[in-house]
JSON list of N, CA and C in Angstrom, two decimals:
[
{"chain": "V", "resi": 1, "resn": "MET", "atom": "N", "xyz": [0.79, -1.10, -0.10]},
{"chain": "V", "resi": 1, "resn": "MET", "atom": "CA", "xyz": [-0.08, -0.07, 0.01]},
{"chain": "V", "resi": 1, "resn": "MET", "atom": "C", "xyz": [0.77, 1.18, -0.07]},
{"chain": "V", "resi": 2, "resn": "GLU", "atom": "N", "xyz": [0.31, 2.30, -0.77]},
{"chain": "V", "resi": 2, "resn": "GLU", "atom": "CA", "xyz": [1.10, 3.32, -0.50]},
{"chain": "V", "resi": 2, "resn": "GLU", "atom": "C", "xyz": [0.96, 4.24, 0.82]},
{"chain": "V", "resi": 3, "resn": "LYS", "atom": "N", "xyz": [1.98, 5.14, 1.09]},
{"chain": "V", "resi": 3, "resn": "LYS", "atom": "CA", "xyz": [1.96, 5.59, 2.12]},
{"chain": "V", "resi": 3, "resn": "LYS", "atom": "C", "xyz": [0.68, 6.78, 2.28]},
{"chain": "V", "resi": 4, "resn": "GLU", "atom": "N", "xyz": [0.21, 7.28, 1.29]},
{"chain": "V", "resi": 4, "resn": "GLU", "atom": "CA", "xyz": [-1.05, 8.05, 1.50]},
{"chain": "V", "resi": 4, "resn": "GLU", "atom": "C", "xyz": [-2.35, 7.24, 1.88]},
{"chain": "V", "resi": 5, "resn": "GLN", "atom": "N", "xyz": [-2.32, 5.87, 1.43]},
{"chain": "V", "resi": 5, "resn": "GLN", "atom": "CA", "xyz": [-3.44, 5.25, 1.83]},
{"chain": "V", "resi": 5, "resn": "GLN", "atom": "C", "xyz": [-3.61, 4.70, 3.26]},
{"chain": "V", "resi": 6, "resn": "LEU", "atom": "N", "xyz": [-2.28, 4.64, 3.68]},
{"chain": "V", "resi": 6, "resn": "LEU", "atom": "CA", "xyz": [-2.16, 4.09, 5.01]},
{"chain": "V", "resi": 6, "resn": "LEU", "atom": "C", "xyz": [-2.64, 5.38, 6.30]},
{"chain": "V", "resi": 7, "resn": "LYS", "atom": "N", "xyz": [-2.43, 6.65, 5.73]},
{"chain": "V", "resi": 7, "resn": "LYS", "atom": "CA", "xyz": [-3.08, 7.59, 6.74]},
{"chain": "V", "resi": 7, "resn": "LYS", "atom": "C", "xyz": [-4.56, 7.57, 6.85]},
{"chain": "V", "resi": 8, "resn": "ILE", "atom": "N", "xyz": [-5.04, 7.21, 7.78]},
{"chain": "V", "resi": 8, "resn": "ILE", "atom": "CA", "xyz": [-6.46, 7.23, 8.07]},
{"chain": "V", "resi": 8, "resn": "ILE", "atom": "C", "xyz": [-7.17, 8.51, 8.41]},
{"chain": "V", "resi": 9, "resn": "ARG", "atom": "N", "xyz": [-6.58, 9.27, 9.14]},
{"chain": "V", "resi": 9, "resn": "ARG", "atom": "CA", "xyz": [-7.01, 10.61, 9.57]},
{"chain": "V", "resi": 9, "resn": "ARG", "atom": "C", "xyz": [-6.09, 11.69, 8.84]},
{"chain": "V", "resi": 10, "resn": "SER", "atom": "N", "xyz": [-6.32, 12.05, 7.74]},
{"chain": "V", "resi": 10, "resn": "SER", "atom": "CA", "xyz": [-5.57, 13.01, 7.00]},
{"chain": "V", "resi": 10, "resn": "SER", "atom": "C", "xyz": [-6.44, 13.91, 6.42]},
{"chain": "V", "resi": 11, "resn": "LEU", "atom": "N", "xyz": [-5.76, 15.00, 5.83]},
{"chain": "V", "resi": 11, "resn": "LEU", "atom": "CA", "xyz": [-6.68, 16.19, 5.18]},
{"chain": "V", "resi": 11, "resn": "LEU", "atom": "C", "xyz": [-5.85, 16.51, 3.97]},
{"chain": "V", "resi": 12, "resn": "TYR", "atom": "N", "xyz": [-6.38, 16.55, 2.97]},
{"chain": "V", "resi": 12, "resn": "TYR", "atom": "CA", "xyz": [-5.54, 16.95, 1.70]},
{"chain": "V", "resi": 12, "resn": "TYR", "atom": "C", "xyz": [-5.45, 18.45, 1.59]},
{"chain": "V", "resi": 13, "resn": "LYS", "atom": "N", "xyz": [-4.36, 18.94, 1.50]},
{"chain": "V", "resi": 13, "resn": "LYS", "atom": "CA", "xyz": [-4.24, 20.46, 1.34]},
{"chain": "V", "resi": 13, "resn": "LYS", "atom": "C", "xyz": [-3.22, 20.83, 0.35]},
{"chain": "V", "resi": 14, "resn": "GLY", "atom": "N", "xyz": [-3.59, 21.57, -0.74]},
{"chain": "V", "resi": 14, "resn": "GLY", "atom": "CA", "xyz": [-2.62, 22.06, -1.67]},
{"chain": "V", "resi": 14, "resn": "GLY", "atom": "C", "xyz": [-1.49, 20.88, -2.17]},
{"chain": "V", "resi": 15, "resn": "GLY", "atom": "N", "xyz": [-2.08, 19.80, -2.54]},
{"chain": "V", "resi": 15, "resn": "GLY", "atom": "CA", "xyz": [-1.19, 18.62, -2.91]},
{"chain": "V", "resi": 15, "resn": "GLY", "atom": "C", "xyz": [-0.31, 17.88, -1.82]},
{"chain": "V", "resi": 16, "resn": "ASP", "atom": "N", "xyz": [-0.39, 18.13, -0.62]},
{"chain": "V", "resi": 16, "resn": "ASP", "atom": "CA", "xyz": [0.01, 17.41, 0.44]},
{"chain": "V", "resi": 16, "resn": "ASP", "atom": "C", "xyz": [-0.84, 17.05, 1.36]},
{"chain": "V", "resi": 17, "resn": "TYR", "atom": "N", "xyz": [-0.60, 15.74, 2.08]},
{"chain": "V", "resi": 17, "resn": "TYR", "atom": "CA", "xyz": [-1.39, 15.17, 3.17]},
{"chain": "V", "resi": 17, "resn": "TYR", "atom": "C", "xyz": [-0.98, 16.03, 4.37]},
{"chain": "V", "resi": 18, "resn": "VAL", "atom": "N", "xyz": [-1.76, 16.27, 4.98]},
{"chain": "V", "resi": 18, "resn": "VAL", "atom": "CA", "xyz": [-1.68, 16.97, 6.34]},
{"chain": "V", "resi": 18, "resn": "VAL", "atom": "C", "xyz": [-2.16, 16.20, 7.48]},
{"chain": "V", "resi": 19, "resn": "GLU", "atom": "N", "xyz": [-1.57, 15.74, 8.46]},
{"chain": "V", "resi": 19, "resn": "GLU", "atom": "CA", "xyz": [-2.09, 14.94, 9.47]},
{"chain": "V", "resi": 19, "resn": "GLU", "atom": "C", "xyz": [-2.91, 15.66, 10.45]},
{"chain": "V", "resi": 20, "resn": "MET", "atom": "N", "xyz": [-4.11, 15.29, 10.73]},
{"chain": "V", "resi": 20, "resn": "MET", "atom": "CA", "xyz": [-5.06, 15.85, 11.65]},
{"chain": "V", "resi": 20, "resn": "MET", "atom": "C", "xyz": [-4.88, 15.66, 13.14]},
{"chain": "V", "resi": 21, "resn": "ALA", "atom": "N", "xyz": [-4.74, 16.55, 14.01]},
{"chain": "V", "resi": 21, "resn": "ALA", "atom": "CA", "xyz": [-4.66, 16.40, 15.51]},
{"chain": "V", "resi": 21, "resn": "ALA", "atom": "C", "xyz": [-5.75, 15.60, 15.89]},
{"chain": "V", "resi": 22, "resn": "ARG", "atom": "N", "xyz": [-5.33, 14.40, 16.84]},
{"chain": "V", "resi": 22, "resn": "ARG", "atom": "CA", "xyz": [-6.40, 13.72, 17.22]},
{"chain": "V", "resi": 22, "resn": "ARG", "atom": "C", "xyz": [-6.98, 14.24, 18.64]},
{"chain": "V", "resi": 23, "resn": "ARG", "atom": "N", "xyz": [-8.08, 14.31, 18.68]},
{"chain": "V", "resi": 23, "resn": "ARG", "atom": "CA", "xyz": [-8.46, 14.85, 20.19]},
{"chain": "V", "resi": 23, "resn": "ARG", "atom": "C", "xyz": [-8.89, 13.73, 21.12]},
{"chain": "V", "resi": 24, "resn": "LYS", "atom": "N", "xyz": [-8.42, 14.13, 22.21]},
{"chain": "V", "resi": 24, "resn": "LYS", "atom": "CA", "xyz": [-8.64, 13.14, 23.38]},
{"chain": "V", "resi": 24, "resn": "LYS", "atom": "C", "xyz": [-10.18, 12.89, 23.73]},
{"chain": "V", "resi": 25, "resn": "LYS", "atom": "N", "xyz": [-10.53, 11.73, 23.93]},
{"chain": "V", "resi": 25, "resn": "LYS", "atom": "CA", "xyz": [-12.01, 11.37, 24.29]},
{"chain": "V", "resi": 25, "resn": "LYS", "atom": "C", "xyz": [-12.32, 11.65, 25.69]},
{"chain": "V", "resi": 26, "resn": "LYS", "atom": "N", "xyz": [-13.11, 12.44, 26.12]},
{"chain": "V", "resi": 26, "resn": "LYS", "atom": "CA", "xyz": [-13.61, 12.69, 27.47]},
{"chain": "V", "resi": 26, "resn": "LYS", "atom": "C", "xyz": [-14.53, 11.65, 27.86]},
{"chain": "V", "resi": 27, "resn": "TRP", "atom": "N", "xyz": [-14.06, 10.51, 28.69]},
{"chain": "V", "resi": 27, "resn": "TRP", "atom": "CA", "xyz": [-15.01, 9.35, 28.88]},
{"chain": "V", "resi": 27, "resn": "TRP", "atom": "C", "xyz": [-15.61, 9.40, 30.35]},
{"chain": "V", "resi": 28, "resn": "ILE", "atom": "N", "xyz": [-15.20, 10.53, 31.10]},
{"chain": "V", "resi": 28, "resn": "ILE", "atom": "CA", "xyz": [-15.37, 10.38, 32.55]},
{"chain": "V", "resi": 28, "resn": "ILE", "atom": "C", "xyz": [-16.72, 11.38, 32.46]},
{"chain": "V", "resi": 29, "resn": "PRO", "atom": "N", "xyz": [-17.91, 10.65, 33.21]},
{"chain": "V", "resi": 29, "resn": "PRO", "atom": "CA", "xyz": [-19.10, 11.17, 33.32]},
{"chain": "V", "resi": 29, "resn": "PRO", "atom": "C", "xyz": [-19.22, 12.45, 33.81]},
{"chain": "V", "resi": 30, "resn": "LYS", "atom": "N", "xyz": [-19.94, 13.28, 33.35]},
{"chain": "V", "resi": 30, "resn": "LYS", "atom": "CA", "xyz": [-20.39, 14.65, 33.84]},
{"chain": "V", "resi": 30, "resn": "LYS", "atom": "C", "xyz": [-21.14, 14.59, 35.04]},
{"chain": "V", "resi": 31, "resn": "ASN", "atom": "N", "xyz": [-21.93, 13.76, 35.21]},
{"chain": "V", "resi": 31, "resn": "ASN", "atom": "CA", "xyz": [-22.79, 13.81, 36.51]},
{"chain": "V", "resi": 31, "resn": "ASN", "atom": "C", "xyz": [-22.14, 12.93, 37.48]},
{"chain": "V", "resi": 32, "resn": "LEU", "atom": "N", "xyz": [-21.00, 12.99, 37.71]},
{"chain": "V", "resi": 32, "resn": "LEU", "atom": "CA", "xyz": [-20.28, 12.11, 38.52]},
{"chain": "V", "resi": 32, "resn": "LEU", "atom": "C", "xyz": [-20.34, 12.70, 40.00]},
{"chain": "V", "resi": 33, "resn": "LYS", "atom": "N", "xyz": [-20.92, 11.92, 41.19]},
{"chain": "V", "resi": 33, "resn": "LYS", "atom": "CA", "xyz": [-21.13, 12.27, 42.54]},
{"chain": "V", "resi": 33, "resn": "LYS", "atom": "C", "xyz": [-19.76, 11.92, 43.18]},
{"chain": "V", "resi": 34, "resn": "LYS", "atom": "N", "xyz": [-19.09, 12.99, 43.44]},
{"chain": "V", "resi": 34, "resn": "LYS", "atom": "CA", "xyz": [-17.85, 12.78, 44.18]},
{"chain": "V", "resi": 34, "resn": "LYS", "atom": "C", "xyz": [-17.90, 12.47, 45.69]},
{"chain": "V", "resi": 35, "resn": "GLY", "atom": "N", "xyz": [-17.18, 11.34, 46.07]},
{"chain": "V", "resi": 35, "resn": "GLY", "atom": "CA", "xyz": [-17.31, 10.82, 47.38]},
{"chain": "V", "resi": 35, "resn": "GLY", "atom": "C", "xyz": [-18.39, 9.78, 47.62]},
{"chain": "V", "resi": 36, "resn": "ALA", "atom": "N", "xyz": [-19.01, 9.44, 46.44]},
{"chain": "V", "resi": 36, "resn": "ALA", "atom": "CA", "xyz": [-20.46, 8.43, 46.86]},
{"chain": "V", "resi": 36, "resn": "ALA", "atom": "C", "xyz": [-19.86, 7.16, 47.16]},
{"chain": "V", "resi": 37, "resn": "PHE", "atom": "N", "xyz": [-18.94, 6.79, 46.47]},
{"chain": "V", "resi": 37, "resn": "PHE", "atom": "CA", "xyz": [-18.25, 5.22, 46.68]},
{"chain": "V", "resi": 37, "resn": "PHE", "atom": "C", "xyz": [-17.50, 5.34, 47.79]},
{"chain": "V", "resi": 38, "resn": "LYS", "atom": "N", "xyz": [-16.73, 6.32, 48.28]},
{"chain": "V", "resi": 38, "resn": "LYS", "atom": "CA", "xyz": [-16.13, 6.36, 49.51]},
{"chain": "V", "resi": 38, "resn": "LYS", "atom": "C", "xyz": [-16.90, 6.29, 50.66]},
{"chain": "V", "resi": 39, "resn": "ALA", "atom": "N", "xyz": [-18.24, 7.09, 50.59]},
{"chain": "V", "resi": 39, "resn": "ALA", "atom": "CA", "xyz": [-19.25, 6.91, 51.59]},
{"chain": "V", "resi": 39, "resn": "ALA", "atom": "C", "xyz": [-19.80, 5.46, 51.61]},
{"chain": "V", "resi": 40, "resn": "TYR", "atom": "N", "xyz": [-19.97, 4.88, 50.64]},
{"chain": "V", "resi": 40, "resn": "TYR", "atom": "CA", "xyz": [-20.47, 3.58, 50.53]},
{"chain": "V", "resi": 40, "resn": "TYR", "atom": "C", "xyz": [-19.52, 2.64, 51.32]},
{"chain": "V", "resi": 41, "resn": "CYS", "atom": "N", "xyz": [-18.28, 2.71, 51.05]},
{"chain": "V", "resi": 41, "resn": "CYS", "atom": "CA", "xyz": [-17.13, 1.99, 51.85]},
{"chain": "V", "resi": 41, "resn": "CYS", "atom": "C", "xyz": [-17.11, 2.29, 53.26]},
{"chain": "V", "resi": 42, "resn": "ARG", "atom": "N", "xyz": [-17.28, 3.40, 53.57]},
{"chain": "V", "resi": 42, "resn": "ARG", "atom": "CA", "xyz": [-17.29, 3.73, 55.00]},
{"chain": "V", "resi": 42, "resn": "ARG", "atom": "C", "xyz": [-18.53, 3.17, 55.77]},
{"chain": "V", "resi": 43, "resn": "ARG", "atom": "N", "xyz": [-19.59, 3.17, 55.15]},
{"chain": "V", "resi": 43, "resn": "ARG", "atom": "CA", "xyz": [-20.69, 2.50, 55.76]},
{"chain": "V", "resi": 43, "resn": "ARG", "atom": "C", "xyz": [-20.59, 1.05, 56.00]},
{"chain": "V", "resi": 44, "resn": "LEU", "atom": "N", "xyz": [-19.68, 0.33, 55.14]},
{"chain": "V", "resi": 44, "resn": "LEU", "atom": "CA", "xyz": [-19.18, -1.00, 55.47]},
{"chain": "V", "resi": 44, "resn": "LEU", "atom": "C", "xyz": [-18.52, -1.18, 56.35]},
{"chain": "V", "resi": 45, "resn": "GLY", "atom": "N", "xyz": [-17.78, -0.05, 56.79]},
{"chain": "V", "resi": 45, "resn": "GLY", "atom": "CA", "xyz": [-16.79, -0.22, 57.68]},
{"chain": "V", "resi": 45, "resn": "GLY", "atom": "C", "xyz": [-15.35, -0.22, 57.56]},
{"chain": "V", "resi": 46, "resn": "TYR", "atom": "N", "xyz": [-15.17, 0.11, 56.10]},
{"chain": "V", "resi": 46, "resn": "TYR", "atom": "CA", "xyz": [-13.60, 0.44, 55.66]},
{"chain": "V", "resi": 46, "resn": "TYR", "atom": "C", "xyz": [-13.29, 1.68, 55.95]},
{"chain": "V", "resi": 47, "resn": "SER", "atom": "N", "xyz": [-11.86, 1.99, 55.93]},
{"chain": "V", "resi": 47, "resn": "SER", "atom": "CA", "xyz": [-11.38, 3.13, 56.20]},
{"chain": "V", "resi": 47, "resn": "SER", "atom": "C", "xyz": [-11.47, 4.14, 55.16]},
{"chain": "V", "resi": 48, "resn": "GLY", "atom": "N", "xyz": [-12.00, 3.56, 53.95]},
{"chain": "V", "resi": 48, "resn": "GLY", "atom": "CA", "xyz": [-12.04, 4.49, 52.78]},
{"chain": "V", "resi": 48, "resn": "GLY", "atom": "C", "xyz": [-12.12, 3.57, 51.63]},
{"chain": "V", "resi": 49, "resn": "VAL", "atom": "N", "xyz": [-11.49, 4.08, 50.31]},
{"chain": "V", "resi": 49, "resn": "VAL", "atom": "CA", "xyz": [-11.82, 3.21, 49.20]},
{"chain": "V", "resi": 49, "resn": "VAL", "atom": "C", "xyz": [-10.53, 2.41, 49.28]},
{"chain": "V", "resi": 50, "resn": "THR", "atom": "N", "xyz": [-10.67, 1.14, 49.53]},
{"chain": "V", "resi": 50, "resn": "THR", "atom": "CA", "xyz": [-9.70, 0.08, 49.73]},
{"chain": "V", "resi": 50, "resn": "THR", "atom": "C", "xyz": [-9.90, -1.07, 48.43]},
{"chain": "V", "resi": 51, "resn": "GLN", "atom": "N", "xyz": [-8.84, -1.74, 48.39]},
{"chain": "V", "resi": 51, "resn": "GLN", "atom": "CA", "xyz": [-9.03, -2.91, 47.32]},
{"chain": "V", "resi": 51, "resn": "GLN", "atom": "C", "xyz": [-10.11, -3.86, 47.63]},
{"chain": "V", "resi": 52, "resn": "GLU", "atom": "N", "xyz": [-10.36, -4.20, 48.75]},
{"chain": "V", "resi": 52, "resn": "GLU", "atom": "CA", "xyz": [-11.28, -4.92, 49.49]},
{"chain": "V", "resi": 52, "resn": "GLU", "atom": "C", "xyz": [-12.66, -4.49, 49.20]},
{"chain": "V", "resi": 53, "resn": "CYS", "atom": "N", "xyz": [-12.68, -3.08, 49.29]},
{"chain": "V", "resi": 53, "resn": "CYS", "atom": "CA", "xyz": [-14.08, -2.49, 49.27]},
{"chain": "V", "resi": 53, "resn": "CYS", "atom": "C", "xyz": [-14.52, -2.44, 47.75]},
{"chain": "V", "resi": 54, "resn": "ILE", "atom": "N", "xyz": [-13.48, -2.24, 46.96]},
{"chain": "V", "resi": 54, "resn": "ILE", "atom": "CA", "xyz": [-13.82, -2.30, 45.47]},
{"chain": "V", "resi": 54, "resn": "ILE", "atom": "C", "xyz": [-14.18, -3.69, 44.91]},
{"chain": "V", "resi": 55, "resn": "GLU", "atom": "N", "xyz": [-13.44, -4.66, 45.45]},
{"chain": "V", "resi": 55, "resn": "GLU", "atom": "CA", "xyz": [-13.91, -6.01, 45.16]},
{"chain": "V", "resi": 55, "resn": "GLU", "atom": "C", "xyz": [-15.37, -6.21, 45.64]},
{"chain": "V", "resi": 56, "resn": "ARG", "atom": "N", "xyz": [-15.61, -5.93, 46.86]},
{"chain": "V", "resi": 56, "resn": "ARG", "atom": "CA", "xyz": [-16.91, -6.15, 47.16]},
{"chain": "V", "resi": 56, "resn": "ARG", "atom": "C", "xyz": [-17.99, -5.35, 46.67]},
{"chain": "V", "resi": 57, "resn": "GLY", "atom": "N", "xyz": [-17.70, -4.12, 46.18]},
{"chain": "V", "resi": 57, "resn": "GLY", "atom": "CA", "xyz": [-18.70, -3.28, 45.32]},
{"chain": "V", "resi": 57, "resn": "GLY", "atom": "C", "xyz": [-18.98, -3.95, 43.92]},
{"chain": "V", "resi": 58, "resn": "LYS", "atom": "N", "xyz": [-17.69, -4.45, 43.37]},
{"chain": "V", "resi": 58, "resn": "LYS", "atom": "CA", "xyz": [-18.16, -5.07, 41.96]},
{"chain": "V", "resi": 58, "resn": "LYS", "atom": "C", "xyz": [-18.79, -6.36, 42.00]},
{"chain": "V", "resi": 59, "resn": "LYS", "atom": "N", "xyz": [-18.99, -6.94, 43.31]},
{"chain": "V", "resi": 59, "resn": "LYS", "atom": "CA", "xyz": [-19.90, -8.05, 43.46]},
{"chain": "V", "resi": 59, "resn": "LYS", "atom": "C", "xyz": [-21.46, -7.66, 44.23]},
{"chain": "V", "resi": 60, "resn": "SER", "atom": "N", "xyz": [-21.67, -6.29, 44.21]},
{"chain": "V", "resi": 60, "resn": "SER", "atom": "CA", "xyz": [-22.89, -5.91, 44.69]},
{"chain": "V", "resi": 60, "resn": "SER", "atom": "C", "xyz": [-23.99, -6.22, 43.77]},
{"chain": "V", "resi": 61, "resn": "LYS", "atom": "N", "xyz": [-25.13, -6.27, 44.24]},
{"chain": "V", "resi": 61, "resn": "LYS", "atom": "CA", "xyz": [-26.36, -6.49, 43.35]},
{"chain": "V", "resi": 61, "resn": "LYS", "atom": "C", "xyz": [-26.92, -5.25, 42.77]},
{"chain": "V", "resi": 62, "resn": "ASN", "atom": "N", "xyz": [-26.39, -4.03, 43.36]},
{"chain": "V", "resi": 62, "resn": "ASN", "atom": "CA", "xyz": [-26.94, -2.82, 42.84]},
{"chain": "V", "resi": 62, "resn": "ASN", "atom": "C", "xyz": [-25.96, -2.30, 41.63]},
{"chain": "V", "resi": 63, "resn": "PRO", "atom": "N", "xyz": [-26.60, -2.13, 40.56]},
{"chain": "V", "resi": 63, "resn": "PRO", "atom": "CA", "xyz": [-25.82, -1.76, 39.42]},
{"chain": "V", "resi": 63, "resn": "PRO", "atom": "C", "xyz": [-25.05, -0.46, 39.43]},
{"chain": "V", "resi": 64, "resn": "THR", "atom": "N", "xyz": [-25.58, 0.63, 40.34]},
{"chain": "V", "resi": 64, "resn": "THR", "atom": "CA", "xyz": [-24.80, 1.72, 40.50]},
{"chain": "V", "resi": 64, "resn": "THR", "atom": "C", "xyz": [-23.70, 1.58, 41.18]},
{"chain": "V", "resi": 65, "resn": "ILE", "atom": "N", "xyz": [-23.59, 0.89, 42.32]},
{"chain": "V", "resi": 65, "resn": "ILE", "atom": "CA", "xyz": [-22.50, 0.42, 43.12]},
{"chain": "V", "resi": 65, "resn": "ILE", "atom": "C", "xyz": [-21.37, -0.35, 42.43]},
{"chain": "V", "resi": 66, "resn": "ARG", "atom": "N", "xyz": [-21.88, -1.41, 41.58]},
{"chain": "V", "resi": 66, "resn": "ARG", "atom": "CA", "xyz": [-20.92, -1.81, 40.72]},
{"chain": "V", "resi": 66, "resn": "ARG", "atom": "C", "xyz": [-20.29, -0.77, 39.72]},
{"chain": "V", "resi": 67, "resn": "ARG", "atom": "N", "xyz": [-20.96, -0.09, 38.93]},
{"chain": "V", "resi": 67, "resn": "ARG", "atom": "CA", "xyz": [-20.34, 0.84, 38.27]},
{"chain": "V", "resi": 67, "resn": "ARG", "atom": "C", "xyz": [-19.49, 1.79, 38.88]},
{"chain": "V", "resi": 68, "resn": "ARG", "atom": "N", "xyz": [-19.82, 2.18, 40.20]},
{"chain": "V", "resi": 68, "resn": "ARG", "atom": "CA", "xyz": [-18.80, 3.20, 41.04]},
{"chain": "V", "resi": 68, "resn": "ARG", "atom": "C", "xyz": [-17.69, 2.54, 41.27]},
{"chain": "V", "resi": 69, "resn": "ALA", "atom": "N", "xyz": [-17.77, 1.07, 41.66]},
{"chain": "V", "resi": 69, "resn": "ALA", "atom": "CA", "xyz": [-16.48, 0.27, 41.88]},
{"chain": "V", "resi": 69, "resn": "ALA", "atom": "C", "xyz": [-15.51, 0.18, 40.75]},
{"chain": "V", "resi": 70, "resn": "VAL", "atom": "N", "xyz": [-16.05, -0.07, 39.50]},
{"chain": "V", "resi": 70, "resn": "VAL", "atom": "CA", "xyz": [-15.29, -0.09, 38.43]},
{"chain": "V", "resi": 70, "resn": "VAL", "atom": "C", "xyz": [-14.55, 1.28, 38.20]},
{"chain": "V", "resi": 71, "resn": "LEU", "atom": "N", "xyz": [-15.36, 2.29, 38.29]},
{"chain": "V", "resi": 71, "resn": "LEU", "atom": "CA", "xyz": [-14.87, 3.52, 38.01]},
{"chain": "V", "resi": 71, "resn": "LEU", "atom": "C", "xyz": [-13.69, 3.80, 39.12]},
{"chain": "V", "resi": 72, "resn": "ALA", "atom": "N", "xyz": [-13.88, 3.53, 40.40]},
{"chain": "V", "resi": 72, "resn": "ALA", "atom": "CA", "xyz": [-12.99, 3.89, 41.32]},
{"chain": "V", "resi": 72, "resn": "ALA", "atom": "C", "xyz": [-11.64, 2.92, 41.01]},
{"chain": "V", "resi": 73, "resn": "GLU", "atom": "N", "xyz": [-11.81, 1.90, 40.50]},
{"chain": "V", "resi": 73, "resn": "GLU", "atom": "CA", "xyz": [-10.60, 0.92, 40.11]},
{"chain": "V", "resi": 73, "resn": "GLU", "atom": "C", "xyz": [-9.88, 1.61, 38.92]},
{"chain": "V", "resi": 74, "resn": "THR", "atom": "N", "xyz": [-10.69, 2.03, 37.94]},
{"chain": "V", "resi": 74, "resn": "THR", "atom": "CA", "xyz": [-9.98, 2.78, 36.91]},
{"chain": "V", "resi": 74, "resn": "THR", "atom": "C", "xyz": [-9.25, 4.14, 37.33]},
{"chain": "V", "resi": 75, "resn": "PHE", "atom": "N", "xyz": [-9.89, 4.96, 38.09]},
{"chain": "V", "resi": 75, "resn": "PHE", "atom": "CA", "xyz": [-9.31, 5.94, 38.65]},
{"chain": "V", "resi": 75, "resn": "PHE", "atom": "C", "xyz": [-8.02, 5.60, 39.52]},
{"chain": "V", "resi": 76, "resn": "ARG", "atom": "N", "xyz": [-7.97, 4.54, 40.26]},
{"chain": "V", "resi": 76, "resn": "ARG", "atom": "CA", "xyz": [-6.83, 4.15, 40.80]},
{"chain": "V", "resi": 76, "resn": "ARG", "atom": "C", "xyz": [-5.63, 3.92, 39.86]},
{"chain": "V", "resi": 77, "resn": "LYS", "atom": "N", "xyz": [-5.86, 3.10, 38.93]},
{"chain": "V", "resi": 77, "resn": "LYS", "atom": "CA", "xyz": [-5.04, 2.69, 37.87]},
{"chain": "V", "resi": 77, "resn": "LYS", "atom": "C", "xyz": [-4.41, 4.09, 37.10]},
{"chain": "V", "resi": 78, "resn": "MET", "atom": "N", "xyz": [-5.35, 5.05, 36.83]},
{"chain": "V", "resi": 78, "resn": "MET", "atom": "CA", "xyz": [-4.80, 6.30, 36.27]},
{"chain": "V", "resi": 78, "resn": "MET", "atom": "C", "xyz": [-3.90, 6.99, 37.22]},
{"chain": "V", "resi": 79, "resn": "SER", "atom": "N", "xyz": [-4.19, 6.99, 38.39]},
{"chain": "V", "resi": 79, "resn": "SER", "atom": "CA", "xyz": [-3.28, 7.96, 39.31]},
{"chain": "V", "resi": 79, "resn": "SER", "atom": "C", "xyz": [-1.95, 7.32, 39.42]},
{"chain": "V", "resi": 80, "resn": "ARG", "atom": "N", "xyz": [-1.91, 5.94, 39.44]},
{"chain": "V", "resi": 80, "resn": "ARG", "atom": "CA", "xyz": [-0.72, 5.10, 39.74]},
{"chain": "V", "resi": 80, "resn": "ARG", "atom": "C", "xyz": [0.05, 5.35, 38.40]},
{"chain": "V", "resi": 81, "resn": "LYS", "atom": "N", "xyz": [-0.48, 5.42, 37.23]},
{"chain": "V", "resi": 81, "resn": "LYS", "atom": "CA", "xyz": [0.19, 5.62, 35.91]},
{"chain": "V", "resi": 81, "resn": "LYS", "atom": "C", "xyz": [0.92, 7.26, 36.09]},
{"chain": "V", "resi": 82, "resn": "ARG", "atom": "N", "xyz": [0.01, 7.96, 36.61]},
{"chain": "V", "resi": 82, "resn": "ARG", "atom": "CA", "xyz": [0.42, 9.52, 36.57]},
{"chain": "V", "resi": 82, "resn": "ARG", "atom": "C", "xyz": [1.59, 9.72, 37.49]},
{"chain": "V", "resi": 83, "resn": "LYS", "atom": "N", "xyz": [1.55, 8.98, 38.71]},
{"chain": "V", "resi": 83, "resn": "LYS", "atom": "CA", "xyz": [2.69, 8.93, 39.69]},
{"chain": "V", "resi": 83, "resn": "LYS", "atom": "C", "xyz": [3.84, 8.47, 39.16]},
{"chain": "V", "resi": 84, "resn": "LYS", "atom": "N", "xyz": [3.87, 7.35, 38.28]},
{"chain": "V", "resi": 84, "resn": "LYS", "atom": "CA", "xyz": [5.08, 6.74, 37.67]},
{"chain": "V", "resi": 84, "resn": "LYS", "atom": "C", "xyz": [5.61, 7.70, 36.79]},
{"chain": "V", "resi": 85, "resn": "ARG", "atom": "N", "xyz": [4.90, 8.65, 36.05]},
{"chain": "V", "resi": 85, "resn": "ARG", "atom": "CA", "xyz": [5.39, 9.41, 35.12]},
{"chain": "V", "resi": 85, "resn": "ARG", "atom": "C", "xyz": [6.46, 10.64, 35.74]},
{"chain": "V", "resi": 86, "resn": "ARG", "atom": "N", "xyz": [5.95, 10.80, 37.05]},
{"chain": "V", "resi": 86, "resn": "ARG", "atom": "CA", "xyz": [6.80, 11.97, 37.71]},
{"chain": "V", "resi": 86, "resn": "ARG", "atom": "C", "xyz": [8.26, 11.80, 38.03]}
]
């Protein structure tokens, strides 16, 4: 294949292919209730959002708690990656 065919996101300007800037996808929900999962964990007797609380939340019958647990786990992974880069 030619080089021009391999460029998926490109814009043709004046005879040249110009690579378009990719936008970061904003996947974090806008209606996020901060501290809701932490409050859930404290109600269960944990000191905060611990790995045990996340695992228990992922097994919950309540779908909202399950979503919050998965989101807490994701945020934890993101913060660890961010700390590694420093």
